[in-house]
Amino acid sequence: MRVNYKGDRISVSEAAEMLSMDEQKVRVLMQRGKLPIGIADRSEEDKSYTYYIYRGRVTAFLKGLDLMGTKEQTT
């Protein structure tokens, strides 16, 4: 199964609902690099974050697939 990284962007809210967790927890885990469902991009000017989250990555994470969507995670 190949994971679509380019299309089908979703909001933090939608990702949180899919993952059954709080929106703030999704933000913090992404900022820390602990949730491989997209990118938390920090602005140099005002230090705010923009989140690029992809439905395919969330689905792969929920199914226990690695980032490439080809095998199960071992962690």
JSON list of C-alpha atoms in Angstrom, two decimals:
[
{"chain": "A", "resi": 1, "resn": "MET", "atom": "CA", "xyz": [0.00, 0.00, 0.00]},
{"chain": "A", "resi": 2, "resn": "ARG", "atom": "CA", "xyz": [1.46, 3.37, -1.02]},
{"chain": "A", "resi": 3, "resn": "VAL", "atom": "CA", "xyz": [0.61, 6.37, 1.13]},
{"chain": "A", "resi": 4, "resn": "ASN", "atom": "CA", "xyz": [-0.48, 9.60, -0.57]},
{"chain": "A", "resi": 5, "resn": "TYR", "atom": "CA", "xyz": [1.76, 12.36, 0.85]},
{"chain": "A", "resi": 6, "resn": "LYS", "atom": "CA", "xyz": [0.88, 15.11, -1.60]},
{"chain": "A", "resi": 7, "resn": "GLY", "atom": "CA", "xyz": [-2.90, 15.39, -1.74]},
{"chain": "A", "resi": 8, "resn": "ASP", "atom": "CA", "xyz": [-5.81, 15.21, 0.65]},
{"chain": "A", "resi": 9, "resn": "ARG", "atom": "CA", "xyz": [-4.57, 17.58, 3.33]},
{"chain": "A", "resi": 10, "resn": "ILE", "atom": "CA", "xyz": [-6.68, 17.62, 6.47]},
{"chain": "A", "resi": 11, "resn": "SER", "atom": "CA", "xyz": [-6.97, 19.94, 9.48]},
{"chain": "A", "resi": 12, "resn": "VAL", "atom": "CA", "xyz": [-5.55, 19.39, 12.95]},
{"chain": "A", "resi": 13, "resn": "SER", "atom": "CA", "xyz": [-9.14, 19.00, 14.11]},
{"chain": "A", "resi": 14, "resn": "GLU", "atom": "CA", "xyz": [-9.88, 16.22, 11.62]},
{"chain": "A", "resi": 15, "resn": "ALA", "atom": "CA", "xyz": [-6.62, 14.43, 12.41]},
{"chain": "A", "resi": 16, "resn": "ALA", "atom": "CA", "xyz": [-7.37, 14.63, 16.14]},
{"chain": "A", "resi": 17, "resn": "GLU", "atom": "CA", "xyz": [-10.79, 13.12, 15.54]},
{"chain": "A", "resi": 18, "resn": "MET", "atom": "CA", "xyz": [-9.35, 10.29, 13.43]},
{"chain": "A", "resi": 19, "resn": "LEU", "atom": "CA", "xyz": [-6.70, 9.59, 16.10]},
{"chain": "A", "resi": 20, "resn": "SER", "atom": "CA", "xyz": [-9.14, 9.94, 19.03]},
{"chain": "A", "resi": 21, "resn": "MET", "atom": "CA", "xyz": [-6.98, 12.53, 20.74]},
{"chain": "A", "resi": 22, "resn": "ASP", "atom": "CA", "xyz": [-7.08, 16.19, 21.69]},
{"chain": "A", "resi": 23, "resn": "GLU", "atom": "CA", "xyz": [-6.10, 18.76, 19.04]},
{"chain": "A", "resi": 24, "resn": "GLN", "atom": "CA", "xyz": [-3.40, 20.24, 21.27]},
{"chain": "A", "resi": 25, "resn": "LYS", "atom": "CA", "xyz": [-1.87, 16.80, 21.81]},
{"chain": "A", "resi": 26, "resn": "VAL", "atom": "CA", "xyz": [-1.66, 16.36, 18.01]},
{"chain": "A", "resi": 27, "resn": "ARG", "atom": "CA", "xyz": [0.08, 19.74, 17.71]},
{"chain": "A", "resi": 28, "resn": "VAL", "atom": "CA", "xyz": [2.60, 19.05, 20.48]},
{"chain": "A", "resi": 29, "resn": "LEU", "atom": "CA", "xyz": [3.43, 15.54, 19.26]},
{"chain": "A", "resi": 30, "resn": "MET", "atom": "CA", "xyz": [3.95, 16.83, 15.72]},
{"chain": "A", "resi": 31, "resn": "GLN", "atom": "CA", "xyz": [6.15, 19.68, 16.95]},
{"chain": "A", "resi": 32, "resn": "ARG", "atom": "CA", "xyz": [8.28, 17.15, 18.83]},
{"chain": "A", "resi": 33, "resn": "GLY", "atom": "CA", "xyz": [8.50, 14.83, 15.83]},
{"chain": "A", "resi": 34, "resn": "LYS", "atom": "CA", "xyz": [6.65, 12.04, 17.63]},
{"chain": "A", "resi": 35, "resn": "LEU", "atom": "CA", "xyz": [3.63, 11.81, 15.32]},
{"chain": "A", "resi": 36, "resn": "PRO", "atom": "CA", "xyz": [4.57, 11.04, 11.69]},
{"chain": "A", "resi": 37, "resn": "ILE", "atom": "CA", "xyz": [1.38, 12.24, 10.02]},
{"chain": "A", "resi": 38, "resn": "GLY", "atom": "CA", "xyz": [2.75, 15.38, 8.37]},
{"chain": "A", "resi": 39, "resn": "ILE", "atom": "CA", "xyz": [4.90, 18.41, 9.07]},
{"chain": "A", "resi": 40, "resn": "ALA", "atom": "CA", "xyz": [4.76, 21.07, 11.79]},
{"chain": "A", "resi": 41, "resn": "ASP", "atom": "CA", "xyz": [6.42, 24.02, 10.06]},
{"chain": "A", "resi": 42, "resn": "ARG", "atom": "CA", "xyz": [7.59, 26.80, 12.39]},
{"chain": "A", "resi": 43, "resn": "SER", "atom": "CA", "xyz": [7.68, 30.36, 11.08]},
{"chain": "A", "resi": 44, "resn": "GLU", "atom": "CA", "xyz": [10.95, 32.20, 11.75]},
{"chain": "A", "resi": 45, "resn": "GLU", "atom": "CA", "xyz": [9.20, 35.57, 12.02]},
{"chain": "A", "resi": 46, "resn": "ASP", "atom": "CA", "xyz": [6.52, 35.00, 14.63]},
{"chain": "A", "resi": 47, "resn": "LYS", "atom": "CA", "xyz": [7.41, 31.46, 15.84]},
{"chain": "A", "resi": 48, "resn": "SER", "atom": "CA", "xyz": [3.91, 30.17, 14.99]},
{"chain": "A", "resi": 49, "resn": "TYR", "atom": "CA", "xyz": [3.33, 26.75, 13.42]},
{"chain": "A", "resi": 50, "resn": "THR", "atom": "CA", "xyz": [1.57, 25.70, 10.24]},
{"chain": "A", "resi": 51, "resn": "TYR", "atom": "CA", "xyz": [0.53, 22.05, 10.13]},
{"chain": "A", "resi": 52, "resn": "TYR", "atom": "CA", "xyz": [0.61, 20.01, 6.93]},
{"chain": "A", "resi": 53, "resn": "ILE", "atom": "CA", "xyz": [-1.29, 16.81, 7.74]},
{"chain": "A", "resi": 54, "resn": "TYR", "atom": "CA", "xyz": [-2.24, 14.18, 5.17]},
{"chain": "A", "resi": 55, "resn": "ARG", "atom": "CA", "xyz": [-5.13, 11.73, 5.48]},
{"chain": "A", "resi": 56, "resn": "GLY", "atom": "CA", "xyz": [-3.00, 8.93, 3.99]},
{"chain": "A", "resi": 57, "resn": "ARG", "atom": "CA", "xyz": [-0.35, 9.33, 6.66]},
{"chain": "A", "resi": 58, "resn": "VAL", "atom": "CA", "xyz": [-2.95, 9.30, 9.45]},
{"chain": "A", "resi": 59, "resn": "THR", "atom": "CA", "xyz": [-4.53, 6.17, 7.97]},
{"chain": "A", "resi": 60, "resn": "ALA", "atom": "CA", "xyz": [-1.11, 4.50, 7.64]},
{"chain": "A", "resi": 61, "resn": "PHE", "atom": "CA", "xyz": [-0.25, 5.42, 11.23]},
{"chain": "A", "resi": 62, "resn": "LEU", "atom": "CA", "xyz": [-3.54, 3.96, 12.48]},
{"chain": "A", "resi": 63, "resn": "LYS", "atom": "CA", "xyz": [-2.87, 0.74, 10.54]},
{"chain": "A", "resi": 64, "resn": "GLY", "atom": "CA", "xyz": [0.64, 0.45, 12.00]},
{"chain": "A", "resi": 65, "resn": "LEU", "atom": "CA", "xyz": [2.41, 1.03, 8.69]},
{"chain": "A", "resi": 66, "resn": "ASP", "atom": "CA", "xyz": [5.78, 2.74, 8.39]},
{"chain": "A", "resi": 67, "resn": "LEU", "atom": "CA", "xyz": [6.13, 6.19, 6.78]},
{"chain": "A", "resi": 68, "resn": "MET", "atom": "CA", "xyz": [6.43, 4.68, 3.30]},
{"chain": "A", "resi": 69, "resn": "GLY", "atom": "CA", "xyz": [3.29, 2.62, 3.89]},
{"chain": "A", "resi": 70, "resn": "THR", "atom": "CA", "xyz": [5.03, -0.63, 3.02]},
{"chain": "A", "resi": 71, "resn": "LYS", "atom": "CA", "xyz": [5.48, -2.58, 6.27]},
{"chain": "A", "resi": 72, "resn": "GLU", "atom": "CA", "xyz": [4.42, -2.65, 9.89]},
{"chain": "A", "resi": 73, "resn": "GLN", "atom": "CA", "xyz": [6.05, -0.41, 12.48]},
{"chain": "A", "resi": 74, "resn": "THR", "atom": "CA", "xyz": [8.28, -2.15, 15.00]},
{"chain": "A", "resi": 75, "resn": "THR", "atom": "CA", "xyz": [7.94, 0.42, 17.77]}
]
